[in-house]
GROMACS .gro file of C-alpha atoms in nm:
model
  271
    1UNK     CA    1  -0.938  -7.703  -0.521
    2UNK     CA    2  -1.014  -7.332  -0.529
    3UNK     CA    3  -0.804  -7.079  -0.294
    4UNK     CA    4  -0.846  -6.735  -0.205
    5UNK     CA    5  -0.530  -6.535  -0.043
    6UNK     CA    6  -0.406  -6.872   0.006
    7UNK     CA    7  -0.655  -7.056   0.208
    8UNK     CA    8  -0.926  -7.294   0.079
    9UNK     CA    9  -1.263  -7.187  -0.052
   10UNK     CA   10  -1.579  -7.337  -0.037
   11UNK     CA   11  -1.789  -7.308  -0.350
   12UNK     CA   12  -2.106  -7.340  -0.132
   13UNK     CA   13  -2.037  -6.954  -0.024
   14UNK     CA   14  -2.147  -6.872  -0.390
   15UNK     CA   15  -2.263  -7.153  -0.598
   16UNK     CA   16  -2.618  -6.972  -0.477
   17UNK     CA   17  -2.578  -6.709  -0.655
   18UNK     CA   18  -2.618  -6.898  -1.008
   19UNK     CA   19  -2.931  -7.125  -1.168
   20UNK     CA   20  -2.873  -7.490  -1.215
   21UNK     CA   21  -2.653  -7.599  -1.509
   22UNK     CA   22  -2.513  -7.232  -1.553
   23UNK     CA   23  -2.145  -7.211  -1.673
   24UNK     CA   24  -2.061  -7.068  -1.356
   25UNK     CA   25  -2.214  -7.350  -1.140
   26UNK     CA   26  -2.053  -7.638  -1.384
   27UNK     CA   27  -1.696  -7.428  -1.344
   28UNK     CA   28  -1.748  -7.413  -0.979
   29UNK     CA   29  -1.779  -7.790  -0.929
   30UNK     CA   30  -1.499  -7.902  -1.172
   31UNK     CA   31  -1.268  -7.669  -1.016
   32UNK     CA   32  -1.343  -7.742  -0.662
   33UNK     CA   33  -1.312  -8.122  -0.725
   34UNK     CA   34  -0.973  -8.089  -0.942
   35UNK     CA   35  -0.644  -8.198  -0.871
   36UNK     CA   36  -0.528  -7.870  -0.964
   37UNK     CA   37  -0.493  -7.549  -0.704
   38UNK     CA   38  -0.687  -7.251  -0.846
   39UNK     CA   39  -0.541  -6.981  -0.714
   40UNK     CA   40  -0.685  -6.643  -0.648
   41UNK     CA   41  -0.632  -6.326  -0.423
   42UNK     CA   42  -0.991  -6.198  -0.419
   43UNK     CA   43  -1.322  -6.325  -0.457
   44UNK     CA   44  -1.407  -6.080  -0.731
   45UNK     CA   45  -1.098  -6.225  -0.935
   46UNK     CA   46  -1.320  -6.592  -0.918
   47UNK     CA   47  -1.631  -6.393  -0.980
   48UNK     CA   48  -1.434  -6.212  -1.261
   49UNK     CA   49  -1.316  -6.502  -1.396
   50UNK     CA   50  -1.687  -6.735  -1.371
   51UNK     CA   51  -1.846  -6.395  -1.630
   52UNK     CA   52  -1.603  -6.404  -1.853
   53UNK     CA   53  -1.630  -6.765  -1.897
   54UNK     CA   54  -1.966  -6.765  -1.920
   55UNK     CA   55  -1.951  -6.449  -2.189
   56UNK     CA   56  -1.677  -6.662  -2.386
   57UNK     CA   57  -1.903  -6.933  -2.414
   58UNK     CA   58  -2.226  -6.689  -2.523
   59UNK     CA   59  -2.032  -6.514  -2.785
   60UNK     CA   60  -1.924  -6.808  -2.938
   61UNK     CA   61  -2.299  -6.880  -2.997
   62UNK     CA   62  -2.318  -6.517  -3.093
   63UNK     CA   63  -2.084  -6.570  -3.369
   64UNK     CA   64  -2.181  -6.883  -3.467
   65UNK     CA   65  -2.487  -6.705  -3.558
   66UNK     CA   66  -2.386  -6.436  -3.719
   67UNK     CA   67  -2.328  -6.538  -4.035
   68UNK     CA   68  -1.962  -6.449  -4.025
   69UNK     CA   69  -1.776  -6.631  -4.301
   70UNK     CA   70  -1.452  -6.846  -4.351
   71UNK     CA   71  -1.171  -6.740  -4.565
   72UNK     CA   72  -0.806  -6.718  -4.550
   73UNK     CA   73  -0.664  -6.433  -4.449
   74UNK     CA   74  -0.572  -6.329  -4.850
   75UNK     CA   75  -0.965  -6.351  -4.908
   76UNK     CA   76  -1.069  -6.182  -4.620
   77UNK     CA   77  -1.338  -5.894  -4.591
   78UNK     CA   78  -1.426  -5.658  -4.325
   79UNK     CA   79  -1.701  -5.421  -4.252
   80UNK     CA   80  -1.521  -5.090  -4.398
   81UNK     CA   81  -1.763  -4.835  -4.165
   82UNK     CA   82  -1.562  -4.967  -3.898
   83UNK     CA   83  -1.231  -5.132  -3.971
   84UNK     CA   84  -0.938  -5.112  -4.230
   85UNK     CA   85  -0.841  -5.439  -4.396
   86UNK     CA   86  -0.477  -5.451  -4.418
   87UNK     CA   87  -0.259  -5.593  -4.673
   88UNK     CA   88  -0.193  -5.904  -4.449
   89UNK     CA   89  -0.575  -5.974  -4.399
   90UNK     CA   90  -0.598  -5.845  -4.101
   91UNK     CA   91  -0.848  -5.559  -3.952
   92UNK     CA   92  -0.734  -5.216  -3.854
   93UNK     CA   93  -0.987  -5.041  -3.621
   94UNK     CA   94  -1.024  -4.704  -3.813
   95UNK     CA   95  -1.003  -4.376  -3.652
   96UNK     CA   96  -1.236  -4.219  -3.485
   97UNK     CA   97  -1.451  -4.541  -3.442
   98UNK     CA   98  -1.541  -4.687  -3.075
   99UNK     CA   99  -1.422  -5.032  -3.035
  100UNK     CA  100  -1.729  -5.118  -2.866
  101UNK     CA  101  -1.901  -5.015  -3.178
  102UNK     CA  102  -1.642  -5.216  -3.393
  103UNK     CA  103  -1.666  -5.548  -3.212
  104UNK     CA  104  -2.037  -5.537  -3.222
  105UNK     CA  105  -2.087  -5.488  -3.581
  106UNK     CA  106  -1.940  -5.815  -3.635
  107UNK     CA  107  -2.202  -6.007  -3.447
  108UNK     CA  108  -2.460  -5.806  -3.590
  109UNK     CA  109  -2.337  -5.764  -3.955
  110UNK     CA  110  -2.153  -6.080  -3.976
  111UNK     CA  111  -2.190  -6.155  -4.342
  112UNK     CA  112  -1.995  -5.829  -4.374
  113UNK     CA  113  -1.703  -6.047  -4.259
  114UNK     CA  114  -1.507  -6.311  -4.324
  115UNK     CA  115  -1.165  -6.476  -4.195
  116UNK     CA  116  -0.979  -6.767  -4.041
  117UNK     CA  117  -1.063  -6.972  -3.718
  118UNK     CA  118  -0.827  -6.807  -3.509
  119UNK     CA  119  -0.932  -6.481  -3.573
  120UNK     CA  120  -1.267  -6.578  -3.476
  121UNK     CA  121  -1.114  -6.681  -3.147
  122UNK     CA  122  -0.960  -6.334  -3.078
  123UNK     CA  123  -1.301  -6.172  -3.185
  124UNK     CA  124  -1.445  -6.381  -2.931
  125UNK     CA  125  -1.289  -6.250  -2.627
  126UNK     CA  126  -1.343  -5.903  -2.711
  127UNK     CA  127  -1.699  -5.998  -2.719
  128UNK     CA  128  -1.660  -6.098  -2.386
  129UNK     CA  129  -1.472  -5.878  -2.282
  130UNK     CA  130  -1.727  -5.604  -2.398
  131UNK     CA  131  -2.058  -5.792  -2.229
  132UNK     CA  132  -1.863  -5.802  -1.892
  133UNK     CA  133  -1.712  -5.479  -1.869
  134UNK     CA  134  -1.887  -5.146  -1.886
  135UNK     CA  135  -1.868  -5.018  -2.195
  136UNK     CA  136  -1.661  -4.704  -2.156
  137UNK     CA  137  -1.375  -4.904  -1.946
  138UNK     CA  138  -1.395  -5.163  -2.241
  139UNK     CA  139  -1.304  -4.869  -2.477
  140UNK     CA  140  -1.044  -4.720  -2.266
  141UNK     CA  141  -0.875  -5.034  -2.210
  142UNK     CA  142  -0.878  -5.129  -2.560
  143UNK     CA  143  -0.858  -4.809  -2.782
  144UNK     CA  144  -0.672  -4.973  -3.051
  145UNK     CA  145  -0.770  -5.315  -3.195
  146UNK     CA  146  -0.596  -5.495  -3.465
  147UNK     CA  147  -0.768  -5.839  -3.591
  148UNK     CA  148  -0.514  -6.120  -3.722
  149UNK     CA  149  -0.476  -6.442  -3.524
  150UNK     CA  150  -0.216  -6.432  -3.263
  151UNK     CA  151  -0.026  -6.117  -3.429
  152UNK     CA  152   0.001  -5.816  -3.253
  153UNK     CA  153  -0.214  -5.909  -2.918
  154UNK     CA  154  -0.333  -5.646  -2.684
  155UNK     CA  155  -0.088  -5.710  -2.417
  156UNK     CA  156  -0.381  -5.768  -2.213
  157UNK     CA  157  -0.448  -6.038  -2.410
  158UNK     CA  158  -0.132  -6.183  -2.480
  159UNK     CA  159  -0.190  -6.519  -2.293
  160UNK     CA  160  -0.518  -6.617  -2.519
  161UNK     CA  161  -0.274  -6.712  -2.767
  162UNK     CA  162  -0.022  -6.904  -2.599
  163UNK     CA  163  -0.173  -7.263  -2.485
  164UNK     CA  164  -0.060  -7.417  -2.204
  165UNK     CA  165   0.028  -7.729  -2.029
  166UNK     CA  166  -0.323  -7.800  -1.822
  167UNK     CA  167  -0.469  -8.026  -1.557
  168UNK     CA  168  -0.858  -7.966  -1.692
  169UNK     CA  169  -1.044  -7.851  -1.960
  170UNK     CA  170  -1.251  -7.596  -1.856
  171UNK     CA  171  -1.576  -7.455  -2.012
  172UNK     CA  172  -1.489  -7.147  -2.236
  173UNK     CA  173  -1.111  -7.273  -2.229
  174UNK     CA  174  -0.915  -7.256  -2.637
  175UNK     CA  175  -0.863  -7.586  -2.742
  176UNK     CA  176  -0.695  -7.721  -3.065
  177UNK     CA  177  -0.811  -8.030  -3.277
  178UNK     CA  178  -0.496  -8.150  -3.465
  179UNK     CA  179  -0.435  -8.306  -3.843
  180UNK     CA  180  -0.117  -8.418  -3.826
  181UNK     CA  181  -0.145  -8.551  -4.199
  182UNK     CA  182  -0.340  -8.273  -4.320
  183UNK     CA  183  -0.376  -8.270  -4.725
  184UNK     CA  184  -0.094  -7.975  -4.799
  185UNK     CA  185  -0.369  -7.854  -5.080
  186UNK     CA  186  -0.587  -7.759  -4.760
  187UNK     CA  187  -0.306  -7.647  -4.523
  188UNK     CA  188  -0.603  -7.399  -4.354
  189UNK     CA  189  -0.753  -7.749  -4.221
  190UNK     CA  190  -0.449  -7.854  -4.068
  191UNK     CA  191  -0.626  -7.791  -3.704
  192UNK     CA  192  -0.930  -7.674  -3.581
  193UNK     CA  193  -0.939  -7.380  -3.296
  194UNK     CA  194  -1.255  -7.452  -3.120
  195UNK     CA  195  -1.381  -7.296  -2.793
  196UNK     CA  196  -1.499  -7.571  -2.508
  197UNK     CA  197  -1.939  -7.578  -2.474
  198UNK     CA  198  -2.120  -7.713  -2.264
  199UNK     CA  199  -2.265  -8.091  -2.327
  200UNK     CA  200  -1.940  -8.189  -2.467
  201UNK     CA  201  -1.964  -7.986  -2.770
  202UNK     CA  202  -1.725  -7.720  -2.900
  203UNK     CA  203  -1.728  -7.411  -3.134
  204UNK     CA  204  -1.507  -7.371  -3.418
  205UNK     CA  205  -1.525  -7.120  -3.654
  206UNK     CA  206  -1.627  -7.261  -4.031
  207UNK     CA  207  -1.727  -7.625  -3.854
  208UNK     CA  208  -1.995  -7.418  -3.632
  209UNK     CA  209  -2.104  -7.591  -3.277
  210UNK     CA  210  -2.026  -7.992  -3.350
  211UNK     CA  211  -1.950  -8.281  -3.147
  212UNK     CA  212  -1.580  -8.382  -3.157
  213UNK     CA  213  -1.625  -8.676  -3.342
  214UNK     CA  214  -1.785  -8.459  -3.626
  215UNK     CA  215  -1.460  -8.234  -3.609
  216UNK     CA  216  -1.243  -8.523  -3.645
  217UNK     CA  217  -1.438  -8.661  -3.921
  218UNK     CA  218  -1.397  -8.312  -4.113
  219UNK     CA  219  -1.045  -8.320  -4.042
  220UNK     CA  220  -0.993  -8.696  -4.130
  221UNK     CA  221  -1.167  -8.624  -4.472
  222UNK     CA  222  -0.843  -8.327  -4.558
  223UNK     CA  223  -0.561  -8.566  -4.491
  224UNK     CA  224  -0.321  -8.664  -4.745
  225UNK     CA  225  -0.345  -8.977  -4.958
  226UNK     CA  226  -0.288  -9.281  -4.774
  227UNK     CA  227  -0.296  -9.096  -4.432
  228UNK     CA  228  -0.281  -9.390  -4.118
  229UNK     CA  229  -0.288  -9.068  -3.847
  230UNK     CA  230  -0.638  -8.950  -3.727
  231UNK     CA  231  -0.763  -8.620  -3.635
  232UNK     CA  232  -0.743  -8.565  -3.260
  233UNK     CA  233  -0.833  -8.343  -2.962
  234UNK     CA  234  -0.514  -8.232  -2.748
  235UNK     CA  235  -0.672  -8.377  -2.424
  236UNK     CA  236  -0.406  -8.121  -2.175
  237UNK     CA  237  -0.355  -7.850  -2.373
  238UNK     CA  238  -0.557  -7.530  -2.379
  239UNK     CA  239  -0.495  -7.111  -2.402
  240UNK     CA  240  -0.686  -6.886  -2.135
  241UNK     CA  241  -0.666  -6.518  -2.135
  242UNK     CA  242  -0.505  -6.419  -1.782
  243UNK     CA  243  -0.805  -6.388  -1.621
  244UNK     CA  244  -0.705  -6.209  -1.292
  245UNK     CA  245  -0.476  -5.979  -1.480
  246UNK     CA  246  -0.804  -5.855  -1.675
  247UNK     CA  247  -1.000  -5.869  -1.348
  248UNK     CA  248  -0.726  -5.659  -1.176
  249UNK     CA  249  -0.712  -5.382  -1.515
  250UNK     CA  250  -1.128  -5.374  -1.461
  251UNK     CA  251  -1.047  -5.202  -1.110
  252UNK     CA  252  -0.795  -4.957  -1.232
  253UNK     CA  253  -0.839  -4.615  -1.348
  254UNK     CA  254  -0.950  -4.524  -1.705
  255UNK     CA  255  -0.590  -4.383  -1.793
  256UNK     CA  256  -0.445  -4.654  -2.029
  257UNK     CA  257  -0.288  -4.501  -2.297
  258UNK     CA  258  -0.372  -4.545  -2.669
  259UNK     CA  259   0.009  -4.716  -2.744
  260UNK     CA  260  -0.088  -5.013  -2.949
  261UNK     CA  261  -0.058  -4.852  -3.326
  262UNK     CA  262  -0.056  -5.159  -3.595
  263UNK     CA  263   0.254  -5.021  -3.832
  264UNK     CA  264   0.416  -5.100  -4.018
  265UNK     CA  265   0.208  -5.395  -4.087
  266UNK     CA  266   0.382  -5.754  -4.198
  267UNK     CA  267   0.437  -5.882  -4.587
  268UNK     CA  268   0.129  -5.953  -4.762
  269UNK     CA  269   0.045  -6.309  -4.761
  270UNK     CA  270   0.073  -6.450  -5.119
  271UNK     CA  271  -0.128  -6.718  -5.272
   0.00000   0.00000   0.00000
C-alpha cells in the first residue's frame, strides 16, 4: 500500500506518466500490492523517490561499463585531476574541483579507477543523485565528497549504509550476498554488495550484472576447505538512502554549508 499525508493512493493517478516495464511502473505495482505501508507526505516525495530509483538502477549499468576496476582499498587508484587518494584508500575530492565534475569522470574515465564493491555502491548514488538533481543544487548539497565504503557518509547519505529489516526488495534497493565460510586468504569475497536490476538480476561491482546463482557460485568457489555453508542472498535485508529526506533537501535553498572536511583521515590499511 502506498499513502500520501496519511490516506491511500492510487497508483492509477500516475502509473500514466511512465512506458511499460519502466522502473517506475514495476515500483509502482510492487509497492501498491505490498503488505508494507509506504508512507509519504507529498506526491513529489513518491515521484522523488520512483527517479532516483530508476537513476540507481542506470548508473549501475553506467559503471558496470565503465571499466572501473576492483582492488582493495591498499591497491586502489583514483583519477588525480580530480580526487586525492588518501592513505586509507579512499578518495579526497580536491580543491577547487566541482563534484559534479568529479563523479562523472569516473563513469567516463573508469579505468582511471579502481576500488572495492562498496565503494562502488556509494559512487553509485552520487550518480544518481547527480542525473536527478540539477546540477548546481547537486554541488551545493554535496561540496565535499570523500570515497571509502561506509566511512565518513554525507549525512545525507547516512542511511545507504545501514541495511535494514525489510518487507520487499525493491528495484534499485542495496542488497548483500553472504559467504559465511569465506576462504580467510580472500577475506574481500566474504560478501558481495550488489544493487537489485530488473529481470532478477543484480549488479555487483567486480562480478558485473549476473544472475544470483552466478554470484553464489563465485562466492561458493572462495570458501574455505571443506566448507558445508553456501553462498546466499539475505532475502529481508536491504540499505536505501532516505529517500524523502533527499527529496525534502532538493526543495530547500542552496545554503548548505561546506562542513564535511575528511581529516584527519584513519590508519593506513596494512597488507
Amino acid at each position: 500500500m502506498i499513502t500520501i499525508s496519511g490516506s491511500p493512493f492510487q497508483i492509477s493517478e500516475i502509473i500514466g506518466d511512465y512506458s511499460e516495464n519502466s522502473v517506475e511502473r514495476q515500483l509502482l505495482e510492487q509497492m501498491s500490492k505490498s503488505t508494507e505501508t509506504y508512507r509519504y507526505d507529498t506526491l513529489e516525495q513518491l515521484k522523488f523517490e520512483l527517479a532516483m530509483r530508476r537513476e540507481i538502477v542506470e548508473a549501475a549499468k553506467k559503471l558496470n561499463r565503465s571499466g572501473l576496476k576492483f582492488a582493495v582499498f591498499h591497491k586502489s587508484e583514483c583519477n588525480p585531476d580530480y580526487w586525492e587518494r588518501t592513505s586509507n584508500g579512499g578518495f579526497l575530492l580536491k580543491s577547487g574541483v566541482k563534484p559534479s565534475d568529479a563523479i562523472r569522470d569516473i563513469f567516463t574515465n573508469g579505468r582511471k579507477y579502481a576500488t572495492e564493491c562498496a565503494t562502488a555502491m556509494v559512487i553509485l548514488y552520487y550518480k544518481a543523485l547527480l542525473e536527478v538533481l540539477p546540477e548546481e543544487k547537486f554541488n551545493s548539497l554535496f561540496p565535499s565528497i570523500y570515497l571509502m565504503n561506509w566511512h565518513k557518509l554525507d549525512p545525507l547519505l547516512r542511511e545507504a549504509g545501514a541495511p535494514e529489516t525489510v518487507t520487499d526488495i525493491l528495484l534499485g534497493d542495496r542488497g548483500y550476498f553472504k559467504n559465511p565460510e569465506v576462504d580467510p586468504k580472500v577475506s574481500e569475497l566474504q560478501g558481495e554488495n550488489v544493487i537489485v536490476l530488473p529481470d532478477e538480476l543484480y549488479y555487483g561491482h567486480g562480478v558485473g550484472i549476473t544472475s544470483a546463482d552466478r554470484i553464489i557460485r563465485m562466492l561458493n568457489a572462495n570458501r574455505i576447505e571443506d566448507a558445508t555453508q553456501s553462498a546466499y542472498f539475505i532475502e529481508n535485508s536491504a540499505a536505501r538512502p532516505d529517500f524523502k529526506k533527499l527529496a525534502n533537501a532538493s526543495q530547500e535553498p542552496a545554503s548548505r554549508p561546506a562542513i564535511l572536511h575528511w581529516r584527519p583521515f584513519p590508519q593506513p590499511i596494512s597488507g
